[in-house]
PDB file of C-alpha atoms and ligand atoms in Angstrom:
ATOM      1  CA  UNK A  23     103.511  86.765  86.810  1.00  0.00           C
ATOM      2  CA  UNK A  24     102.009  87.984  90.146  1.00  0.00           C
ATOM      3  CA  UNK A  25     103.901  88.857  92.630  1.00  0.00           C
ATOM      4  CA  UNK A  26     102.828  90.032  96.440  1.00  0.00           C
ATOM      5  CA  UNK A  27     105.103  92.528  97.634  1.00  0.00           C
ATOM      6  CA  UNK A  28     104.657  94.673 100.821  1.00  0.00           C
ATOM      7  CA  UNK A  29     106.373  97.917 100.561  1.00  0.00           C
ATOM      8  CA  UNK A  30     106.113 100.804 103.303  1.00  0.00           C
ATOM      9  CA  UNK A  31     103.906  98.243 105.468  1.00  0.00           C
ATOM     10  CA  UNK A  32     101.241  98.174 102.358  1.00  0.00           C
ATOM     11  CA  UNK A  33     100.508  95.014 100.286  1.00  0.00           C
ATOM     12  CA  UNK A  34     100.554  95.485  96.894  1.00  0.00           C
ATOM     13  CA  UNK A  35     100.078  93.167  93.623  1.00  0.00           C
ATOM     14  CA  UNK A  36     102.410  93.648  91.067  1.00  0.00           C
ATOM     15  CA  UNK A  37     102.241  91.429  87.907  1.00  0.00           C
ATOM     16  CA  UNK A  38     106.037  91.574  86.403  1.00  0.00           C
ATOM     17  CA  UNK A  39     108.263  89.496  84.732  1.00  0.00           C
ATOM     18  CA  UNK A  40     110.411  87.947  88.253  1.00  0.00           C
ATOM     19  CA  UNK A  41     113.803  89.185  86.871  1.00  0.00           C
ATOM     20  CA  UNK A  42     111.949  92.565  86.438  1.00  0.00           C
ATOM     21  CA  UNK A  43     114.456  95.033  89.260  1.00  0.00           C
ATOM     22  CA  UNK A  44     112.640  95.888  92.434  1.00  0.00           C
ATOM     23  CA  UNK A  45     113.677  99.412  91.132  1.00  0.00           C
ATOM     24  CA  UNK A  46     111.394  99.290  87.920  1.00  0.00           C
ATOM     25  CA  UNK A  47     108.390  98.080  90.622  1.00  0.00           C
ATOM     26  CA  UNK A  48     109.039 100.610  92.556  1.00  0.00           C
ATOM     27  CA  UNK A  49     109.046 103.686  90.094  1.00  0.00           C
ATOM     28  CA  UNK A  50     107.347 102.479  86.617  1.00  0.00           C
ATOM     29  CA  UNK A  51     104.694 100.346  88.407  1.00  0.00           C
ATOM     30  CA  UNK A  52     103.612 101.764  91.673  1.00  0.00           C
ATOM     31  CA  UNK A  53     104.866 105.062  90.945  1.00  0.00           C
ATOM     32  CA  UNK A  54     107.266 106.116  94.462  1.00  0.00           C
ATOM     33  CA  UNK A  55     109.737 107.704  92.167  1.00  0.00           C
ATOM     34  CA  UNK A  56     111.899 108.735  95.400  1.00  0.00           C
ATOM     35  CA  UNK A  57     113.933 106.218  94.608  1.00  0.00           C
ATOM     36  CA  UNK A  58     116.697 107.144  91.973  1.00  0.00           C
ATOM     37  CA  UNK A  59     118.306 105.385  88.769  1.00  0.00           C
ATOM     38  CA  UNK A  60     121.694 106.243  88.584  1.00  0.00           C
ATOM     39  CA  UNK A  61     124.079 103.566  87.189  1.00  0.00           C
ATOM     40  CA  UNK A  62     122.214 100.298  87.062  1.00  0.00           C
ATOM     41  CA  UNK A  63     125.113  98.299  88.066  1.00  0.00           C
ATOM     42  CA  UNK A  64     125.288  98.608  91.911  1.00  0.00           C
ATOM     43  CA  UNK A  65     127.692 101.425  91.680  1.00  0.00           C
ATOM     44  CA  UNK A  66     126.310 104.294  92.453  1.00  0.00           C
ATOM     45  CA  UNK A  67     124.070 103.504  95.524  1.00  0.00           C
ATOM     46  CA  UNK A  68     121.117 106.309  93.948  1.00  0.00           C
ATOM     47  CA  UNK A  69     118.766 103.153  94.647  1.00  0.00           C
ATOM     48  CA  UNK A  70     119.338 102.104  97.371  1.00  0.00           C
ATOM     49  CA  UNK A  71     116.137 100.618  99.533  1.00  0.00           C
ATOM     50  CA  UNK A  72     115.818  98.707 102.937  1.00  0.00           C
ATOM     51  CA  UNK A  73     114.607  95.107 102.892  1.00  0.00           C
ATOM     52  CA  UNK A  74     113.720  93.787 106.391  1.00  0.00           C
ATOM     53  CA  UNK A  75     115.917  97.169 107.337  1.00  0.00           C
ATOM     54  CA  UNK A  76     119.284  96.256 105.658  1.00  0.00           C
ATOM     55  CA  UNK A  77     120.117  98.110 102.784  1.00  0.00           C
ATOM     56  CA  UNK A  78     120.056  97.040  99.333  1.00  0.00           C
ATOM     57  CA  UNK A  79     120.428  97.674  95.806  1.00  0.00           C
ATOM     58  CA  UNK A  80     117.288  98.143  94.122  1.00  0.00           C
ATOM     59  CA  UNK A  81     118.382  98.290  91.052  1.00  0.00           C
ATOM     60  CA  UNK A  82     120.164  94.589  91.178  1.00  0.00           C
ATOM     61  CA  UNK A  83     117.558  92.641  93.139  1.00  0.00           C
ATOM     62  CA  UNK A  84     115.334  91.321  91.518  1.00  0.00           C
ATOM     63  CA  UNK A  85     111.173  91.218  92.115  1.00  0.00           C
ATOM     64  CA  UNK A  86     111.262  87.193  92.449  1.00  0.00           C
ATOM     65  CA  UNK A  87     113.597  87.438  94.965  1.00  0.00           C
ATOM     66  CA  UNK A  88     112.091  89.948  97.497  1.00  0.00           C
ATOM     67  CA  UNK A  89     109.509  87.266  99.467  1.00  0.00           C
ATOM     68  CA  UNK A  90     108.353  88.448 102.375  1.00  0.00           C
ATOM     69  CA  UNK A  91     110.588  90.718 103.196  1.00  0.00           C
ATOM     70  CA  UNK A  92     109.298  94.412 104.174  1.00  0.00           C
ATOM     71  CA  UNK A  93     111.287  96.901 101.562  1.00  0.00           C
ATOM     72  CA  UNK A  94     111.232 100.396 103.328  1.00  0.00           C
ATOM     73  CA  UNK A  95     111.725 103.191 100.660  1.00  0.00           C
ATOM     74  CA  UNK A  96     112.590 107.031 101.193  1.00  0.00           C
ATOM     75  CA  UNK A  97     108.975 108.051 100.886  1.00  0.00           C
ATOM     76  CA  UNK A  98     108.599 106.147 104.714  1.00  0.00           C
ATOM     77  CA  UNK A  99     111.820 106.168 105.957  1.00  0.00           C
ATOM     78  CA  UNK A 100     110.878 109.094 108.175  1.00  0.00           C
ATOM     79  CA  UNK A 101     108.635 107.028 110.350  1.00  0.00           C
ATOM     80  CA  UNK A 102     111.592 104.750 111.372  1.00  0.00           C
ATOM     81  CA  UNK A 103     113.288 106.135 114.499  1.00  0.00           C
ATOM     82  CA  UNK A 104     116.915 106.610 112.616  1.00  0.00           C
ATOM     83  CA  UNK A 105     115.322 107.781 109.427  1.00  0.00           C
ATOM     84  CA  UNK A 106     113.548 110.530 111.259  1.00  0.00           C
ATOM     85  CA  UNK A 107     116.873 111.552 113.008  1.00  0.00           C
ATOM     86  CA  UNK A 108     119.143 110.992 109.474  1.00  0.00           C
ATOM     87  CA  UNK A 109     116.110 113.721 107.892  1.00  0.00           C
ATOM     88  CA  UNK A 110     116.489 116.010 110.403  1.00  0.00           C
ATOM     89  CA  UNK A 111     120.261 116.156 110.578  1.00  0.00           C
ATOM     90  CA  UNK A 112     119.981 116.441 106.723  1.00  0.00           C
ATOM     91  CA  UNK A 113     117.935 119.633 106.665  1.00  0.00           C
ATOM     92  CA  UNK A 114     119.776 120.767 109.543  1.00  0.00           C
ATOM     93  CA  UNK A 115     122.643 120.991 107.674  1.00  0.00           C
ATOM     94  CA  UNK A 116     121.599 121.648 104.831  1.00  0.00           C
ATOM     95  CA  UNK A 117     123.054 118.327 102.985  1.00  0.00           C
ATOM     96  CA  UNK A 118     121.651 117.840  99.365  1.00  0.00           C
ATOM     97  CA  UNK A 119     123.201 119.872  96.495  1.00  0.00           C
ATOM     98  CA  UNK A 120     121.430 119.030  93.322  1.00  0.00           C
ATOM     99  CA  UNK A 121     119.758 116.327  95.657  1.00  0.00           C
ATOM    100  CA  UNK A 122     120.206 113.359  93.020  1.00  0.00           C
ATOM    101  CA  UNK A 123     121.413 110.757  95.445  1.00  0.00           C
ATOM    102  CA  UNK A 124     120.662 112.170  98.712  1.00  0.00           C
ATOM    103  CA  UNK A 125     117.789 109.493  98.813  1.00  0.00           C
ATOM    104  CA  UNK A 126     120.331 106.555  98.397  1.00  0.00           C
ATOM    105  CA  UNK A 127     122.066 108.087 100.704  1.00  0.00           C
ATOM    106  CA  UNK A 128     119.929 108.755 103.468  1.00  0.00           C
ATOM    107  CA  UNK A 129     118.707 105.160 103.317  1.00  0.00           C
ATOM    108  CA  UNK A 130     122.160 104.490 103.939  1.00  0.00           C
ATOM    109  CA  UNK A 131     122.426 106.486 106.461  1.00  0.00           C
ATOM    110  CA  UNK A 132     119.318 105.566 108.505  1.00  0.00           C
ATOM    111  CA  UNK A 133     120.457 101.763 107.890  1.00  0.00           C
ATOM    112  CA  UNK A 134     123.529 102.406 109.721  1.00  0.00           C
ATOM    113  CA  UNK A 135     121.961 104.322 112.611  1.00  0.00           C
ATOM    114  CA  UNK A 136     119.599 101.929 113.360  1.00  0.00           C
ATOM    115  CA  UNK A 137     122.026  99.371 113.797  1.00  0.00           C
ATOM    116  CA  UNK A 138     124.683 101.379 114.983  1.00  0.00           C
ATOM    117  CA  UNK A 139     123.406 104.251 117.318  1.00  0.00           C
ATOM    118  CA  UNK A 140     127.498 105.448 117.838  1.00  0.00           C
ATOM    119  CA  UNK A 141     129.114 104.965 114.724  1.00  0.00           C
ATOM    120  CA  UNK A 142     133.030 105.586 114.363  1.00  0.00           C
ATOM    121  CA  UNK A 143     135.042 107.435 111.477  1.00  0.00           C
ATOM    122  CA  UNK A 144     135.200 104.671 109.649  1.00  0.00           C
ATOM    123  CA  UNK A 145     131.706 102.949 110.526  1.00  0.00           C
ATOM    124  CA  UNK A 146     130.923 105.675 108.509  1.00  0.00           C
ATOM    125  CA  UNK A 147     133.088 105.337 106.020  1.00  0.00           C
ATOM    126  CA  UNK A 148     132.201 101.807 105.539  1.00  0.00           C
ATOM    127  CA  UNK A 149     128.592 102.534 105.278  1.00  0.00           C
ATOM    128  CA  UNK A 150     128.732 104.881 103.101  1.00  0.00           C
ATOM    129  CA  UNK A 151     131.549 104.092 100.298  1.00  0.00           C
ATOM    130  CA  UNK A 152     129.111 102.855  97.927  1.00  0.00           C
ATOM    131  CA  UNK A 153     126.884 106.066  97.793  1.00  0.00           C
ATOM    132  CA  UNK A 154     128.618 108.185  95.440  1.00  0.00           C
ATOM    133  CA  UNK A 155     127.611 112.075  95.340  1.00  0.00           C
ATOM    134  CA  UNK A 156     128.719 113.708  92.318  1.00  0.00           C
ATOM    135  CA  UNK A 157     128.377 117.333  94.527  1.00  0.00           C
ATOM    136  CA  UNK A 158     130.588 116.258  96.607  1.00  0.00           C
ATOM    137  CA  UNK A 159     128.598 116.599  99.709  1.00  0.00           C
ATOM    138  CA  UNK A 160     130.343 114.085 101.338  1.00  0.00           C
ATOM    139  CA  UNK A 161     131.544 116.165 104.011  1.00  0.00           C
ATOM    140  CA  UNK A 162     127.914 117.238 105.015  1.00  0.00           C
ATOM    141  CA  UNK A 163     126.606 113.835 104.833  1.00  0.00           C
ATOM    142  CA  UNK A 164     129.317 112.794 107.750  1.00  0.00           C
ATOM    143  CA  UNK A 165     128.360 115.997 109.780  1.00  0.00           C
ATOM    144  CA  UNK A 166     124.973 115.144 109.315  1.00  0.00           C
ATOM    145  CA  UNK A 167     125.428 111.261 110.677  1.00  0.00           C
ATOM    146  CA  UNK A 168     127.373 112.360 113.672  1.00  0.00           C
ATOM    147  CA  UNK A 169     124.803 115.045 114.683  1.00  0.00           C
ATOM    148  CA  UNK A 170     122.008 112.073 114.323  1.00  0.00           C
ATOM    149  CA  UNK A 171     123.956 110.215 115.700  1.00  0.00           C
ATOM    150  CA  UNK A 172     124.537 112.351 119.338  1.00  0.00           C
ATOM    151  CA  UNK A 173     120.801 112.350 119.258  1.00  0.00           C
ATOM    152  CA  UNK A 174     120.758 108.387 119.469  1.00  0.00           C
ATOM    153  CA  UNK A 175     120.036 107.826 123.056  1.00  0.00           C
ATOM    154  CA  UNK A 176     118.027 110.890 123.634  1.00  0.00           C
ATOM    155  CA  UNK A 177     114.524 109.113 123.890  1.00  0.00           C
ATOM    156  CA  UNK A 178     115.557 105.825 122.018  1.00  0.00           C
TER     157      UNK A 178
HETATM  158  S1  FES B   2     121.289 102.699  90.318  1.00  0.00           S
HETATM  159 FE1  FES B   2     121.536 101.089  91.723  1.00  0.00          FE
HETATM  160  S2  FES B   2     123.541 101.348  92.501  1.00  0.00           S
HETATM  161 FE2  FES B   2     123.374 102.837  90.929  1.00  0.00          FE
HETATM  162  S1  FES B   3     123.716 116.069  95.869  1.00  0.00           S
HETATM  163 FE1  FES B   3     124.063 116.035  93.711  1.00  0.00          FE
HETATM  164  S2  FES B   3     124.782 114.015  93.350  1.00  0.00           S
HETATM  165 FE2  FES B   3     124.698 114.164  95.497  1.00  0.00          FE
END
């Protein structure tokens, strides 16, 4: 079946089953293989996306039940005002290990920026509990949010 799906503020046509996970679209059909498989099972937060800017499971939602809704991957998230500042803080300092999730979890990231420009402690913690790093970067990735994050209000 043929769905119409717009992705990175393109329209594309994709002709998959509607249970087929936005993740499979994503990679096997239009080829952005940014976004990671890691678990499958909503676990492990490797593929995680934005739809209308919320973060979400790629991997669990299905095509049929994307709509309209814009899905933002990591290959654009850098022309979003928080994903630009999450990338930067990232290379600033120096984040990814073997890189694996760091996708997932800068979509997280820029998610939470965007609609929280000041996070707290635990904002942070709540944001990011379901991206799992098995480098343990974890420390990095909270430096990395707070230094975006004293950047939010400098030309926002
Ligand atoms: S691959 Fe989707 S949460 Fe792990
Ligand atoms: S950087 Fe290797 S899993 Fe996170």
């Amino acid at each position: 079946m043929a769905f119409t799906i717009k992705v990175n503020g393109k329209t594309h046509s994709v002709d998959v089953d509607g249970d087929t996970p936005m993740l499979w679209v994503l990679r096997d059909v239009l080829g952005m293989t940014g976004t990671k498989f890691g678990c499958g099972m909503a676990l492990c937060g490797a593929c995680t996306v934005h739809l209308d800017g919320n973060p979400v499971r790629s991997c669990i939602t299905t095509i049929d039940s994307v709509g309209e809704s814009a899905i933002t991957t990591i290959e654009a998230i850098g022309t979003t005002t928080a994903g630009a500042k999450i990338q930067k803080a990232w290379l600033d300092r120096e984040v990814p290990q073997c890189g694996y999730c760091q996708s997932g979890q800068i979509m997280s990231a820029s998610a939470l920026l965007a609609s929280n420009p000041h996070p707290t402690d635990s904002d942070i913690d709540d944001a990011m509990s379901g991206n799992i790093c098995r480098c343990g970067t974890y420390v990095r990735i909270r430096e990395a949010i707070k230094q975006a994050a004293q950047s939010s209000g400098q030309g926002d």
